[in-house]
Short mmCIF file of C-alpha atoms in Angstrom, two decimals:
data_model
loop_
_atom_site.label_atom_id
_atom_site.label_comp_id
_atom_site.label_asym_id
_atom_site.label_seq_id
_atom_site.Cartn_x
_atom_site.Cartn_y
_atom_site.Cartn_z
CA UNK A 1 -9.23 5.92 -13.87
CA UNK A 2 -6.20 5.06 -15.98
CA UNK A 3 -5.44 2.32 -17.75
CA UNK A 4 -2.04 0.59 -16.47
CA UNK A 5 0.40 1.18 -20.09
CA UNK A 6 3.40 -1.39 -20.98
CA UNK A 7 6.30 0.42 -21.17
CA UNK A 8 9.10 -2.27 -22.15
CA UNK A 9 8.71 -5.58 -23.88
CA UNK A 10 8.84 -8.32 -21.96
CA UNK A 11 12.31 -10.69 -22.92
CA UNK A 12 13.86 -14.18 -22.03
CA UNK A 13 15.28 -14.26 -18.65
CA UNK A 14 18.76 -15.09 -20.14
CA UNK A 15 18.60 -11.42 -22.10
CA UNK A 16 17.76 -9.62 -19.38
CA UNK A 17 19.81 -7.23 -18.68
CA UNK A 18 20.42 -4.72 -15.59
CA UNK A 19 19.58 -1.66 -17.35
CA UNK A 20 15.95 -2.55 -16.64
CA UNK A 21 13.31 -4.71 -15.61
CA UNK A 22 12.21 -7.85 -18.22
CA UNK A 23 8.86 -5.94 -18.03
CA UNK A 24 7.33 -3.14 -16.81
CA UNK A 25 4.10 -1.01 -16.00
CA UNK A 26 3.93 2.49 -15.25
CA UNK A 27 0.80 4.09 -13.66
CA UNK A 28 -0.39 7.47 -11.77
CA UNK A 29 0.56 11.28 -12.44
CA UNK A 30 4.17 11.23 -13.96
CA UNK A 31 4.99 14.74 -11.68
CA UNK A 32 4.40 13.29 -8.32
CA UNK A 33 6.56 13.84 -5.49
CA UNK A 34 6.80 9.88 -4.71
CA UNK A 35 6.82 7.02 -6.57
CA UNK A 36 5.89 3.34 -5.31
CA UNK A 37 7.36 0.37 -6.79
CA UNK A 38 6.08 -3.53 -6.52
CA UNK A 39 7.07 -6.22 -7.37
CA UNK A 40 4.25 -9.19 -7.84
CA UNK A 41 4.05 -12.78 -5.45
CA UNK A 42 5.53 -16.24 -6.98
CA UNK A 43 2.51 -17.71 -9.08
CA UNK A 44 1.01 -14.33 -10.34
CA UNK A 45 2.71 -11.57 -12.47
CA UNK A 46 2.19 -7.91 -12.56
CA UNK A 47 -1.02 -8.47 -14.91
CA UNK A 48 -2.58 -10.56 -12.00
CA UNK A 49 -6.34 -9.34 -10.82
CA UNK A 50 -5.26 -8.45 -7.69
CA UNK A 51 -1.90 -6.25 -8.77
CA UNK A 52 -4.37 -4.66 -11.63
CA UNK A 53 -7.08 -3.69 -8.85
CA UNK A 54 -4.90 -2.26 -6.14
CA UNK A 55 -2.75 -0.41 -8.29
CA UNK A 56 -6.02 1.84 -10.20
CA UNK A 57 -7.05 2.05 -6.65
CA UNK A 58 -3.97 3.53 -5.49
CA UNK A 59 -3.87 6.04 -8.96
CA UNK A 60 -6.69 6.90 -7.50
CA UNK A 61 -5.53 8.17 -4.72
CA UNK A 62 -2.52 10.05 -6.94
CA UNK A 63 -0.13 7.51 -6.13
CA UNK A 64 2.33 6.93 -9.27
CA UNK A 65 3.32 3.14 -9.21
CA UNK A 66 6.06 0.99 -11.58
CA UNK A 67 5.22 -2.73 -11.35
CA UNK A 68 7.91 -4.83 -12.78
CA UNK A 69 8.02 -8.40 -13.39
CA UNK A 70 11.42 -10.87 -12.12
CA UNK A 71 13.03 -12.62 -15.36
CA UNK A 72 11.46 -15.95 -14.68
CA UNK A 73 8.22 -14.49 -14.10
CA UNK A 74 8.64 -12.23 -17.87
CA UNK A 75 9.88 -15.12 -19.55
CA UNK A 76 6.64 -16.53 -19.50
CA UNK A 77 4.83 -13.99 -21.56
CA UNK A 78 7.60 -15.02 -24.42
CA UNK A 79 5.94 -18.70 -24.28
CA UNK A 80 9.00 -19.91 -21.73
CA UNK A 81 8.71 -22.77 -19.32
CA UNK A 82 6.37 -22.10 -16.04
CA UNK A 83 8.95 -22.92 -13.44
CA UNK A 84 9.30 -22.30 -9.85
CA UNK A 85 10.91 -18.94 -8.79
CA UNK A 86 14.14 -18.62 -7.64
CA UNK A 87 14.54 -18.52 -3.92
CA UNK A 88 14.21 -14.46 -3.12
CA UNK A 89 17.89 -14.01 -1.50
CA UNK A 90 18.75 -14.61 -5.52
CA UNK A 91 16.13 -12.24 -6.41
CA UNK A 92 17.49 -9.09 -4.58
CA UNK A 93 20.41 -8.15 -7.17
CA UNK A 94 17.66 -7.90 -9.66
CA UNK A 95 15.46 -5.73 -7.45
CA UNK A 96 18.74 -3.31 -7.11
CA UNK A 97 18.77 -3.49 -10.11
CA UNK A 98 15.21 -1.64 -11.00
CA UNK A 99 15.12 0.53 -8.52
CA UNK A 100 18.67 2.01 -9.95
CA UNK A 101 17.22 2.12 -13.38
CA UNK A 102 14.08 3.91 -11.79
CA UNK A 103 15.81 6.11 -9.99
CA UNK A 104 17.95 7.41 -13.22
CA UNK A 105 14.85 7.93 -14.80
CA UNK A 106 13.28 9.95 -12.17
CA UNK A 107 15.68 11.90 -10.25
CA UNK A 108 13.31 14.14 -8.44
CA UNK A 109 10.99 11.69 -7.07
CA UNK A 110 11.18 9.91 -3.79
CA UNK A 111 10.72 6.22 -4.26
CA UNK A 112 9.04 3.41 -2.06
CA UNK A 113 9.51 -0.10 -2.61
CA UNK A 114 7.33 -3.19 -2.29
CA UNK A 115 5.43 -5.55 -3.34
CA UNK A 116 2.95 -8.58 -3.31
CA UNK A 117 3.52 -11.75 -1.10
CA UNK A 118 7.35 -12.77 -2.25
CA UNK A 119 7.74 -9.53 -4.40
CA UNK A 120 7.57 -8.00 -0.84
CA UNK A 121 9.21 -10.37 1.18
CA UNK A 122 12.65 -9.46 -1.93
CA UNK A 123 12.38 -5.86 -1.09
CA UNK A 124 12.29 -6.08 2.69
CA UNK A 125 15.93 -7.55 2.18
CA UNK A 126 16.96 -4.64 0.12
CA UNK A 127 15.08 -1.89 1.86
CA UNK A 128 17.50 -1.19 4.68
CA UNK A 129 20.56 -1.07 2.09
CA UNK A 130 19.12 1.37 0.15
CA UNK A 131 17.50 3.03 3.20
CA UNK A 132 20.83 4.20 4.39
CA UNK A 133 22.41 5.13 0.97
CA UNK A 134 19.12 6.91 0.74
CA UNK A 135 17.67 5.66 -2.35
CA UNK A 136 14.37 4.87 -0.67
CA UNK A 137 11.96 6.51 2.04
CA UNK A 138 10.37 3.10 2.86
CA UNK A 139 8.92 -0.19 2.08
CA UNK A 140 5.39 -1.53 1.27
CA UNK A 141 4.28 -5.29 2.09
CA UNK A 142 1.11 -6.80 0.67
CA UNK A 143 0.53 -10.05 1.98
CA UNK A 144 3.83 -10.71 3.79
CA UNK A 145 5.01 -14.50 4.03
CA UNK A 146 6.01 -14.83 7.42
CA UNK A 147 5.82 -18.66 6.80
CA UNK A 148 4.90 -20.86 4.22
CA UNK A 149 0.88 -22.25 5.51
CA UNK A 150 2.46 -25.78 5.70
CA UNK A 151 5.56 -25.13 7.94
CA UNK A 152 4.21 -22.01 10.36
CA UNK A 153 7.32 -22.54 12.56
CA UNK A 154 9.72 -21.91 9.94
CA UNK A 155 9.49 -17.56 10.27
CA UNK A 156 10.99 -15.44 7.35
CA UNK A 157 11.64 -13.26 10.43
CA UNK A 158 14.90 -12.75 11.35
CA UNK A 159 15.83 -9.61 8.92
CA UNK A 160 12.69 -7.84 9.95
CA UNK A 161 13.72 -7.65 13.65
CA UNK A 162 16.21 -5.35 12.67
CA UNK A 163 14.49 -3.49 10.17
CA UNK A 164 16.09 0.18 10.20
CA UNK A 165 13.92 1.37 7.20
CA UNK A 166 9.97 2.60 7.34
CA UNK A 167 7.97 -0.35 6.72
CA UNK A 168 3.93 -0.39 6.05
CA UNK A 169 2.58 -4.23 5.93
CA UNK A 170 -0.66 -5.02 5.02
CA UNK A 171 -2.24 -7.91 5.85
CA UNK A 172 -5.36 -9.87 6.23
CA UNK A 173 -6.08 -10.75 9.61
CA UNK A 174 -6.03 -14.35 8.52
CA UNK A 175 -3.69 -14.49 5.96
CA UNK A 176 -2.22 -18.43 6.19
CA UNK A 177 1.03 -16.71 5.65
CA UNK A 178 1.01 -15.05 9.06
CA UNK A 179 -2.18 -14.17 11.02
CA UNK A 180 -2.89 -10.71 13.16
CA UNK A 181 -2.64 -13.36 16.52
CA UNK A 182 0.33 -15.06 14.95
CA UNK A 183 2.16 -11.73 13.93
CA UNK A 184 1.10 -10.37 17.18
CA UNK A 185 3.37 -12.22 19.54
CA UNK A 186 6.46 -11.66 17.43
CA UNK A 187 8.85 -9.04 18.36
CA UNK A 188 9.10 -6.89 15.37
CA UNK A 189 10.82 -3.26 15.75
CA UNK A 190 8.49 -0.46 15.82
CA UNK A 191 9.40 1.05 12.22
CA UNK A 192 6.90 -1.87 10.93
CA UNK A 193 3.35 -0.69 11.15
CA UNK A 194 0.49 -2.60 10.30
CA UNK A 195 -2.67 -1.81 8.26
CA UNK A 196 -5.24 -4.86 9.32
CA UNK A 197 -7.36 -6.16 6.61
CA UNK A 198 -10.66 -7.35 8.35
CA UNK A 199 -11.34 -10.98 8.30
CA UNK A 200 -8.94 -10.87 4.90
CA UNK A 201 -7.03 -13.73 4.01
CA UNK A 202 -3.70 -13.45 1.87
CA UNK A 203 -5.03 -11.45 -1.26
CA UNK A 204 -6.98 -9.53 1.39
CA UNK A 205 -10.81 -11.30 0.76
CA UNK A 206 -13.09 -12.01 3.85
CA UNK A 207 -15.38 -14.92 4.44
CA UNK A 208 -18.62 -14.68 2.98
CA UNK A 209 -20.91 -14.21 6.29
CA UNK A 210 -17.69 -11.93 7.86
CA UNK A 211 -19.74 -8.76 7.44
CA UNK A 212 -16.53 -7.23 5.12
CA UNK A 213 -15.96 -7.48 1.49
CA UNK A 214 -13.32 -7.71 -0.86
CA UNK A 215 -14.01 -4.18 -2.25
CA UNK A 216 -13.54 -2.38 0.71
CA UNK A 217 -10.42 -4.36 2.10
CA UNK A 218 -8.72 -3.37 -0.89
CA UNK A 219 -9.89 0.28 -1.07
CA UNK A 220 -8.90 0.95 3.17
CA UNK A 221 -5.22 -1.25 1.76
CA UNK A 222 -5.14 1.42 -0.94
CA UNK A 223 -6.07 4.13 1.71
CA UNK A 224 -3.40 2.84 4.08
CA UNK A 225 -0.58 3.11 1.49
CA UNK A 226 -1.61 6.25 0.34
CA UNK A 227 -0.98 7.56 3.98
CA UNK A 228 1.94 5.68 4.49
CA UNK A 229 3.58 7.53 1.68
CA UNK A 230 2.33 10.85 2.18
CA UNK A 231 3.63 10.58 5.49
CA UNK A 232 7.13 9.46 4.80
CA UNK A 233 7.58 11.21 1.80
CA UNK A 234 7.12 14.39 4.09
CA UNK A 235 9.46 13.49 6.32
CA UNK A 236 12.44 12.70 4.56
#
């Protein structure tokens, strides 16, 4: 397996700058026909157990991934205040930004974006932009948010019913953020697909007597990505 390399040094969120993301790790076989990136959730940055697993599981699988960290969530590394993020509609010119700097730097590749929880919930507002200007071939959810737990009527639904772009989510069938019975009655177009995570909850664990185990939730979530952008990458 490889080990996940720092490629930029993370900076202040005030000297960021949109060249390229505050900071940065590249993974997976640099030649590959696709590229994934991913963006982490609101508490938890790129370095998080759960963004370290899944992406040597998905090298595994000879997926090349760039995780990138938002400004506020960099900042931290540099000893700056732990503060709230910023709400993700402000979050999306940064995400443009990175995937233009990504794309510059790897012309030949197809990219996918993504990302954990929030990270994923940014790029699903971006993905049919760059969708139809053709910068992407789709978009990866881990854990989406389709509501806070506290406030389950208050959907972060309305751009996904008119999702135009590919769209893979995976999710634990009782993720607090949206469950498979919850997510089941909405009307969501038929370019989302779902990859159920059995008895998983939002970073994808089951319950204890469930029968399932963390381990192999995140290797068939690995498994389902892998397909996902085989697939897509093939067709466009």
């Amino acid at each position: 397996m490889k080990r996940l390399q720092k490629v930029t040094e993370p900076v202040s969120a005030e000297a960021t700058t949109k060249a390229a993301p505050a900071f940065r790790i590249d993974s997976g076989p640099s030649a590959a026909e696709a590229r994934l990136i991913l963006a982490h959730g609101a508490g938890a940055g790129i370095t998080s157990s759960f963004m370290e697993s899944f992406a040597a599981l998905l090298g595994e699988r000879g997926v090349t991934l760039t995780l990138f960290e938002f400004a506020y969530m960099a900042s931290r590394r540099e000893g700056g205040p732990k503060r709230p993020p910023p709400k993700a509609e402000k979050l999306i010119g940064e995400y443009r930004d990175v995937v233009s700097a990504i794309a510059a730097e790897n012309p030949r590749q197809k990219l996918f974006i993504g990302g954990k929880s929030m990270g994923g919930r940014v790029a699903s507002m971006l993905a049919d932009e760059l969708y139809e200007e053709k910068k992407i071939s789709g978009l990866v959810c881990l854990g989406y948010p389709f509501h806070a737990p506290s406030t389950p009527d208050k959907l972060r639904t309305e751009h996904l019913k008119k999702l135009r772009c590919p769209a893979l989510i995976v999710q634990g069938e009782r993720d607090p953020f949206g469950t498979k019975s919850e997510i089941k009655a909405m009307r969501l177009p038929r370019k989302i697909t779902f990859a159920w995570m059995s008895d998983g909850d939002h970073d994808f664990g089951p319950r204890g007597n469930s029968g399932f185990t963390r381990k192999g939730n995140l290797a068939a979530a690995a498994d389902a990505v892998a397909a996902f952008i085989a697939e897509h990458s093939a067709a466009r």
